[in-house]
Coordinates of C-alpha atoms and ligand atoms in Angstrom, one line a residue:
X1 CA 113.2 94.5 107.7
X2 CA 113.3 96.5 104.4
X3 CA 113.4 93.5 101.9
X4 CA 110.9 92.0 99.9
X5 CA 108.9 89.5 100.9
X6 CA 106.1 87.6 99.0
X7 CA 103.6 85.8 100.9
X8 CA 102.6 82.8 99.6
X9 CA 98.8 83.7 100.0
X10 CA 99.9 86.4 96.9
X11 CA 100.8 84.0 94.4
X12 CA 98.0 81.1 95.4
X13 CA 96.5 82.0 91.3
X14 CA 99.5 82.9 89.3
X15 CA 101.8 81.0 87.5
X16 CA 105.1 79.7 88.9
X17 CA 107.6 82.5 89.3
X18 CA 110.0 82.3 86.7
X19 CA 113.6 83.2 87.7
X20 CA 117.0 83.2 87.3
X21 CA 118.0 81.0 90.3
X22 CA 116.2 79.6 93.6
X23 CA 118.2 79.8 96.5
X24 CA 117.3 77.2 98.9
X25 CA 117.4 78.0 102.5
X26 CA 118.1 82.2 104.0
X27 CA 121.6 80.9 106.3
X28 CA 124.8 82.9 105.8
X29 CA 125.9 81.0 102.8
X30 CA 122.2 80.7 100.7
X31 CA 122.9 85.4 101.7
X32 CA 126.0 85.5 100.6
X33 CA 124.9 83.5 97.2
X34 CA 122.7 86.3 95.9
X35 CA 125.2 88.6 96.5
X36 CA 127.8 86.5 94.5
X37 CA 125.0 85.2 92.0
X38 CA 124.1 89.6 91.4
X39 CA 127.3 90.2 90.7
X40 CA 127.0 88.4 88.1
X41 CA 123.8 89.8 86.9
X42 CA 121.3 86.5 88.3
X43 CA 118.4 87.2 90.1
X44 CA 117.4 85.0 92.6
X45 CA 114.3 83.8 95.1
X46 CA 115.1 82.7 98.2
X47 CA 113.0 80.4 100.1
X48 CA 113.3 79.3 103.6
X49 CA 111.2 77.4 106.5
X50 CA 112.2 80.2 109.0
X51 CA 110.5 83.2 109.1
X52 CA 113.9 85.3 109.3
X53 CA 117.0 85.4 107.6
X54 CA 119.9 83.9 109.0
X55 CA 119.7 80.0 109.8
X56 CA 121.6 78.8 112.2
X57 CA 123.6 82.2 113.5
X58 CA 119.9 83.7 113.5
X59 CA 118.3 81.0 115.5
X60 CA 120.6 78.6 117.4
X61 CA 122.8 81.8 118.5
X62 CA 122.1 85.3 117.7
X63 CA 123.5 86.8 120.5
X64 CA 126.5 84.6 120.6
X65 CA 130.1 86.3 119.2
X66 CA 131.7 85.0 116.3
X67 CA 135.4 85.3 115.6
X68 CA 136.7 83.9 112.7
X69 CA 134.6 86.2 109.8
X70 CA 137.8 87.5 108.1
X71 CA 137.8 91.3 108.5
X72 CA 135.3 91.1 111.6
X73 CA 137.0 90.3 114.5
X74 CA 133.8 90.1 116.5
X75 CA 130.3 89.9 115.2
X76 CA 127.6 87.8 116.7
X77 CA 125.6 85.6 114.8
X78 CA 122.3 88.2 114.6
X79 CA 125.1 91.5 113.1
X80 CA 126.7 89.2 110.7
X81 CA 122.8 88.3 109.4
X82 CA 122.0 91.8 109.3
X83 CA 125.2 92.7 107.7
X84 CA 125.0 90.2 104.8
X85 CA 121.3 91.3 103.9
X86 CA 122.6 94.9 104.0
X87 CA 125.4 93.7 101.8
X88 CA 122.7 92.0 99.4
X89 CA 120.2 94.8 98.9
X90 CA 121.6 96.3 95.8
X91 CA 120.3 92.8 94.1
X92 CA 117.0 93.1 95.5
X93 CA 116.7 89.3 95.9
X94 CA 113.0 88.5 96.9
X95 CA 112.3 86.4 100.2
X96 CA 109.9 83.4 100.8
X97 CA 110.0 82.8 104.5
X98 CA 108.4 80.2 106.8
X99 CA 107.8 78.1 103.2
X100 CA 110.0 74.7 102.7
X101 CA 111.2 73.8 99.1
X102 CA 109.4 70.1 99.4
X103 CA 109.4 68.8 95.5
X104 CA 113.1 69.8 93.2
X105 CA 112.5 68.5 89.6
X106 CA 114.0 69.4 86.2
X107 CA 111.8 70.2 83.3
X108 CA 111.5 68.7 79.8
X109 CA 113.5 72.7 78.6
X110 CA 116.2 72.1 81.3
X111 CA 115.3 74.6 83.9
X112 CA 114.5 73.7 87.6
X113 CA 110.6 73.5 89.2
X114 CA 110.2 73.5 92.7
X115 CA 107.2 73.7 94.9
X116 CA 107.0 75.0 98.8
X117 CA 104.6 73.7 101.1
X118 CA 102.6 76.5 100.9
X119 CA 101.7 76.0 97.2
X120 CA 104.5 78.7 95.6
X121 CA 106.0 77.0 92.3
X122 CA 109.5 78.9 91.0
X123 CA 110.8 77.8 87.2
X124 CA 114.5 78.6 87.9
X125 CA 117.8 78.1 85.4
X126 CA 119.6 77.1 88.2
X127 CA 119.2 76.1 91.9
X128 CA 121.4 76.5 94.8
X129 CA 120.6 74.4 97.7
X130 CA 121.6 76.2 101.2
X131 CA 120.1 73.9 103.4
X132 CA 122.7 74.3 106.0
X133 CA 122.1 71.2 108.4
X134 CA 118.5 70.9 106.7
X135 CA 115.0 71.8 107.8
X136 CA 114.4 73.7 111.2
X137 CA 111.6 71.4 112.3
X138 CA 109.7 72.6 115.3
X139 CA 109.7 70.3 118.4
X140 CA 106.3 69.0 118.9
X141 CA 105.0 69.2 123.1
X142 CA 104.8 66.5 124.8
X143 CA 100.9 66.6 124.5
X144 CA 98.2 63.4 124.3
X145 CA 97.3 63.7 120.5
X146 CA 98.4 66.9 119.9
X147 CA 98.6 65.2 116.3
X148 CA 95.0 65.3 115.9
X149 CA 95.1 69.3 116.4
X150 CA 98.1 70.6 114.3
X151 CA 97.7 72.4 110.9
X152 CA 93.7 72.5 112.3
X153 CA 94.1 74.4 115.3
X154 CA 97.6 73.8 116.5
X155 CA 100.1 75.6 114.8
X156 CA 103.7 76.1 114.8
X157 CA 104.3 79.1 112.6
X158 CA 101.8 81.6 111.4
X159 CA 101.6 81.9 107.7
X160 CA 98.3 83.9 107.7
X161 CA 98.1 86.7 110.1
X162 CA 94.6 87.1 109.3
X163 CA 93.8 83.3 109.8
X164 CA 94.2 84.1 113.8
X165 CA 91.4 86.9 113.6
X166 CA 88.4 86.6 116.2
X167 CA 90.0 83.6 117.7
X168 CA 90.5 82.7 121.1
X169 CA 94.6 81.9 121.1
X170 CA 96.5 80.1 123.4
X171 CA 100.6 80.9 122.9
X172 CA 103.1 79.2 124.6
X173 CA 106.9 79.9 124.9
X174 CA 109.2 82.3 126.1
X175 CA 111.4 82.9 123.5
X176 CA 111.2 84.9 120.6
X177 CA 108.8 83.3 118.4
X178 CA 106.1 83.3 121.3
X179 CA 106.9 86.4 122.6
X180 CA 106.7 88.1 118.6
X181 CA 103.6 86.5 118.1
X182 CA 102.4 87.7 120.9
X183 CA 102.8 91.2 119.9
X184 CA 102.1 91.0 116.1
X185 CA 98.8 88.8 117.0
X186 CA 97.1 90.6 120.1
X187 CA 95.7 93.3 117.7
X188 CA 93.7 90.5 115.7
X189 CA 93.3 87.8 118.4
X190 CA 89.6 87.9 120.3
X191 CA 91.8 87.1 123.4
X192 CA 95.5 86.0 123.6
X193 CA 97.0 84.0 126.5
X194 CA 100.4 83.9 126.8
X195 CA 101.4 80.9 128.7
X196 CA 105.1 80.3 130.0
X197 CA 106.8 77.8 132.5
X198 CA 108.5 80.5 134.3
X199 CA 108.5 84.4 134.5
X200 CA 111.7 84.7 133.1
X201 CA 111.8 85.5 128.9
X202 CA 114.7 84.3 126.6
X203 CA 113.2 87.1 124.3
X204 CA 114.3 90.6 122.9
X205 CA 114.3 92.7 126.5
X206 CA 112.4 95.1 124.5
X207 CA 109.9 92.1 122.9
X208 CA 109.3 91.5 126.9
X209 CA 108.8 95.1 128.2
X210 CA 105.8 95.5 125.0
X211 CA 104.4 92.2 126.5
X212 CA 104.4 93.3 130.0
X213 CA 102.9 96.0 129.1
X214 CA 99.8 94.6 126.8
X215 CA 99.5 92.5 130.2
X216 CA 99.3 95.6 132.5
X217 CA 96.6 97.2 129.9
X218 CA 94.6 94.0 129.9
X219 CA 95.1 93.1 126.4
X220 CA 97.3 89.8 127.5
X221 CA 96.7 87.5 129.7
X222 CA 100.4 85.9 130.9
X223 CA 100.1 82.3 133.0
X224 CA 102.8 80.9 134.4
X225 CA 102.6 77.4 134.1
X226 CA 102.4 74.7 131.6
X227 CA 100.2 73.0 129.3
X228 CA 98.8 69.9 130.9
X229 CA 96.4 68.6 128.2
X230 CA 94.3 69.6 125.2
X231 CA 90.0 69.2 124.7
X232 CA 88.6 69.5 121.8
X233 CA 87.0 67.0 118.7
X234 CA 87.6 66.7 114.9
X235 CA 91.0 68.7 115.1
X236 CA 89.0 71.9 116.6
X237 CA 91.1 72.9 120.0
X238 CA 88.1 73.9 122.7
X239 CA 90.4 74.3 125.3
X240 CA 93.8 74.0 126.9
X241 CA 94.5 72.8 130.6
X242 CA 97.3 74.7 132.1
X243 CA 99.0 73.8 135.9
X244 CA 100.0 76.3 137.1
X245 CA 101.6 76.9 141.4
X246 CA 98.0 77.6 142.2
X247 CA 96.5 74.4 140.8
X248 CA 95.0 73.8 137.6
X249 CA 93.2 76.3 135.0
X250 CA 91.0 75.6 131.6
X251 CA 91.4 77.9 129.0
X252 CA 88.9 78.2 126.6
X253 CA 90.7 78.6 123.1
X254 CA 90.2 77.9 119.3
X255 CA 94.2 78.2 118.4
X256 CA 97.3 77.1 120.1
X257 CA 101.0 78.1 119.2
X258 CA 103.6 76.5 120.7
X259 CA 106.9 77.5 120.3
X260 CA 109.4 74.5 121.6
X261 CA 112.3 75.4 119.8
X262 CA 113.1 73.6 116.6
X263 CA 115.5 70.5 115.8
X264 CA 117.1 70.0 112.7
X265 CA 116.5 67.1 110.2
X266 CA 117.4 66.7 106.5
X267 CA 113.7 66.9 105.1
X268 CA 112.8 67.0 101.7
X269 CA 116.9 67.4 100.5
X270 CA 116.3 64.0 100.3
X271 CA 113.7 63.1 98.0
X272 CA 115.3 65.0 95.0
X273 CA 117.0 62.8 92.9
X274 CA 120.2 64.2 94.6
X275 CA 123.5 62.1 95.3
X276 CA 123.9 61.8 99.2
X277 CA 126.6 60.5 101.7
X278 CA 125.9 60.5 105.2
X279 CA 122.9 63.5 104.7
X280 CA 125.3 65.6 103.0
X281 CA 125.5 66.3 99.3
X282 CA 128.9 65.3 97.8
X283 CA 130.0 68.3 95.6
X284 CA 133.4 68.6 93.4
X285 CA 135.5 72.1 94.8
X286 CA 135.3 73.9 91.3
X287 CA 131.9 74.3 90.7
X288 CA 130.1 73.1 93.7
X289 CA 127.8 71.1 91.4
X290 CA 125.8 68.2 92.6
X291 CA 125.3 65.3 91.0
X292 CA 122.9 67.3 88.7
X293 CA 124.2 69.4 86.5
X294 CA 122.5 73.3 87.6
X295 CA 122.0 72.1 90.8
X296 CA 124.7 73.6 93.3
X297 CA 125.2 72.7 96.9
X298 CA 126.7 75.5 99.2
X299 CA 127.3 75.8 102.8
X300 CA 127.0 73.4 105.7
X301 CA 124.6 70.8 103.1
X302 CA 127.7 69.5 101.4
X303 CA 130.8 67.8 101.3
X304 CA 134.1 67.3 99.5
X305 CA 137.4 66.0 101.0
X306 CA 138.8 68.5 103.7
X307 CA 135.3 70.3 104.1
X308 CA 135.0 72.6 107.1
X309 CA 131.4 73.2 108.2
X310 CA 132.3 77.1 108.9
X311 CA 130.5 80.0 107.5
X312 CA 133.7 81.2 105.6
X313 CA 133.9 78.2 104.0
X314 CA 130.5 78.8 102.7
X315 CA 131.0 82.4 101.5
X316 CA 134.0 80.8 99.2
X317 CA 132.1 78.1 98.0
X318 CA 129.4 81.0 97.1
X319 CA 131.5 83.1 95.0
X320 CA 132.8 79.8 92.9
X321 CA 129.6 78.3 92.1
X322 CA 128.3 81.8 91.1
X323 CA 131.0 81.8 88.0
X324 CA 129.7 78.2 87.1
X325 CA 126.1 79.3 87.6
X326 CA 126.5 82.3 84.9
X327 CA 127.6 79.6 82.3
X328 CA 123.9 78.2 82.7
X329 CA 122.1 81.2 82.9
X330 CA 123.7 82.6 80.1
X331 CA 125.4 80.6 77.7
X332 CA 126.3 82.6 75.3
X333 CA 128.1 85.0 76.7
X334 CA 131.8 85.2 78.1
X335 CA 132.2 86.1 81.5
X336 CA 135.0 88.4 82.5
X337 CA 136.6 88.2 85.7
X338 CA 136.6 91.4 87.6
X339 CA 137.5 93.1 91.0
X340 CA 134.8 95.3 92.8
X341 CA 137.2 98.1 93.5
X342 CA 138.4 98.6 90.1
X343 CA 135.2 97.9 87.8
X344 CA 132.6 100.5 87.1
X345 CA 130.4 98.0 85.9
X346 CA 130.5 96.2 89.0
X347 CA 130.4 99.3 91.2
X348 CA 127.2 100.3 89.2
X349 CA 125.4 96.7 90.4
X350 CA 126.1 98.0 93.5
X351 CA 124.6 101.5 93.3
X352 CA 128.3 102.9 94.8
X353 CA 128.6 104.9 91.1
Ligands
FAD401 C1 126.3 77.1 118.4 C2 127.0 77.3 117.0 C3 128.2 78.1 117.0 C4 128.8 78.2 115.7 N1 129.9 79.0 115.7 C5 130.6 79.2 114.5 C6 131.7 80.0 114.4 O1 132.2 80.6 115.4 N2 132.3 80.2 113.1 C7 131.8 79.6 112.0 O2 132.3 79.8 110.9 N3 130.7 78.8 112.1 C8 130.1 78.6 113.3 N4 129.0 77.7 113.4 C9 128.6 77.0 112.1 C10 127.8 78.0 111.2 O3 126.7 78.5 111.9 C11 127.4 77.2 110.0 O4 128.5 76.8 109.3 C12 126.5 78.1 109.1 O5 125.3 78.5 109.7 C13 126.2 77.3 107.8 O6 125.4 78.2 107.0 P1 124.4 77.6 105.9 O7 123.9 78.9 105.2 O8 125.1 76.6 105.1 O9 123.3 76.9 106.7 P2 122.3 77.2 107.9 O10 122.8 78.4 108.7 O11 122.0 75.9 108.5 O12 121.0 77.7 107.1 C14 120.3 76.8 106.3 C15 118.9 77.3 106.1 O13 118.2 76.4 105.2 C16 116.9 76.3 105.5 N5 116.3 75.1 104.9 C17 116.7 73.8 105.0 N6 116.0 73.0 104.2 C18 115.1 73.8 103.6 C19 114.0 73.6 102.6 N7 113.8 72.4 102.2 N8 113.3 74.6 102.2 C20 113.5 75.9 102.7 N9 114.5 76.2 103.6 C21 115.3 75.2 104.0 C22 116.9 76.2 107.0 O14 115.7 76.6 107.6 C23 118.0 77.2 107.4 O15 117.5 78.5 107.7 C24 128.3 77.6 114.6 C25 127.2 76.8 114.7 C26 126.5 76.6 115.9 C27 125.3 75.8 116.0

């Protein structure tokens, strides 16, 4: 993916990253925003828990065809991704994936600060929360105190790459997520197990074939079966018990990954301050303002009378609270509506003159 992406492990010393405007959560709509936001000449951040753009086309149906995008008859859910952050580049927004906006707060000179799980703070003039249905949480295994493991040596997203080096890891899925991790953490791993219920993948065919293939060399060791129990003390994972057809098999291991799928909850939308009704953010249809005044609500997260949770409706609701966005950002100055296919100034943003 050419974009830019910081990782939080960059930023763990420096002072919060002052912008223009956070964009809360990477879906269609929170895409489409920087696109409407640069436009207008407003940088924007963009955090979100996943570790890909996209939200829900991305994840809950990539392959799936989509219809009613005006102008693209057919596109499925992965294109139209792919399309929108081709559509964004010229504004160079910069990514924070797999990080959750947990704490929203305004500061005593009016601007926004917001903090991520991972310890990233962004001072922004205006926030645009894109939370879609809210925070893709992952679904936990059905695994006796499995509690006592996670953030130690259970894990259900990788942050650190190099926080999985020289250990003995246990990953188990068959979808995307396990099978990428697969590939992106057998170079690092001191051994990597790859444990599925079937030998069948829901992954990229070509994610599949590179496994098979690291299992052929050697390098990976696939199990079909599934993951039984877990031994280990003080949150350190000694091993995992795995049935499999042929009875029952310990694994020695010192990190577990599994990837369940994820469910979606509200999360932290809730503890900021905001106005809800029924987990959605009541918005009025010029602006798209919450309750607070800088803090917009695009996309899926909100609601006004006659809302219709559709990605279209999103991309609308983008390119109005961009206009009341600008007032914030820059006060002073009068904002002048124009077409891209007549303005050179606009044209220029886009690098087409
Ligand atoms: C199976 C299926 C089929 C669909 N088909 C169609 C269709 O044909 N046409 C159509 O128009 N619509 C369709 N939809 C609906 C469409 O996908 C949604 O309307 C659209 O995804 C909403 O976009 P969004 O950007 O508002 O939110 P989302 O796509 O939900 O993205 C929100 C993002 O915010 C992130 N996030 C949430 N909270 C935080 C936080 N605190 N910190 C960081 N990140 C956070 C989430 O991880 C997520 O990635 C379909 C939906 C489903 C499930």
């Amino acid at each position: 993916m050419n974009v830019t992406v910081r990782a939080p492990e960059a930023q763990e010393t420096v002072q919060p990253i002052e912008t223009d405007a956070v964009i809360i959560g990477a879906g269609p709509c929170g895409l489409f925003a920087v696109f409407e936001l640069g436009l207008l000449d407003i940088k924007a951040h963009v955090v979100d828990i996943l570790d890909r753009p996209g939200g829900q086309c991305a994840e809950l149906y990539p392959e799936k065809p989509i219809y009613d995008v005006p102008a693209l008859p057919i596109v499925s859910g992965q294109e139209l991704t792919d399309r929108l952050m081709e559509q964004i580049k010229p504004f160079a927004p910069v990514f924070h994936f797999s990080e959750r906006i947990d704490a929203l707060s305004r500061t005593s000179d009016g601007r926004f600060r917001l903090k991520s799980d991972a310890g990233t703070e962004f001072l922004a003039k205006v926030v645009v929360v894109a939370a879609g249905g809210g925070s893709f949480t992952p679904k936990r295994p059905p695994l006796n105190g499995i509690e006592f493991y996670e953030g130690k040596s259970v894990f259900y997203s990788v942050r650190k790459i190099e926080q999985m080096r020289g250990r003995d890891v246990v990953i188990v899925g068959g979808g995307d997520s396990a099978l990428d991790w697969t590939l992106n953490l057998q170079p690092v791993a001191k051994s990597l197990t790859l444990v599925h219920r079937r030998d069948d993948f829901r992954a990229a065919p070509h994610s599949v074939e590179k496994m098979r293939a690291l299992v052929a060399g050697g390098k990976v060791r696939l199990l079909i079966g599934q993951v039984t129990a877990l031994e280990g003390a003080d949150g350190a994972l000694s091993a995992a018990i795995i049935k499999t057809n042929d009875g029952t098999e310990q694994i020695p291991c010192n990190a577990m990954l599994p990837f369940f799928g994820l469910t979606m909850k509200l999360g932290p939308v809730a503890d900021w301050g905001l106005s809800l009704h029924e987990n959605l953010i009541p918005v009025d249809t010029e602006r798209f303002e919450t309750s607070e005044k800088g803090i917009f609500a695009i996309g899926d997260i909100n609601s006004y009378p006659g809302k219709l949770k559709l990605i279209l409706s999103g991309f609308h609701e983008a390119a109005l609270m961009a206009q009341a966005a600008y007032k914030i950002v820059y006060p002073d100055k009068k904002l002048l509506f124009q077409y891209t296919t007549s303005s050179s100034s606009l044209q220029k943003k886009l690098g087409v003159k």
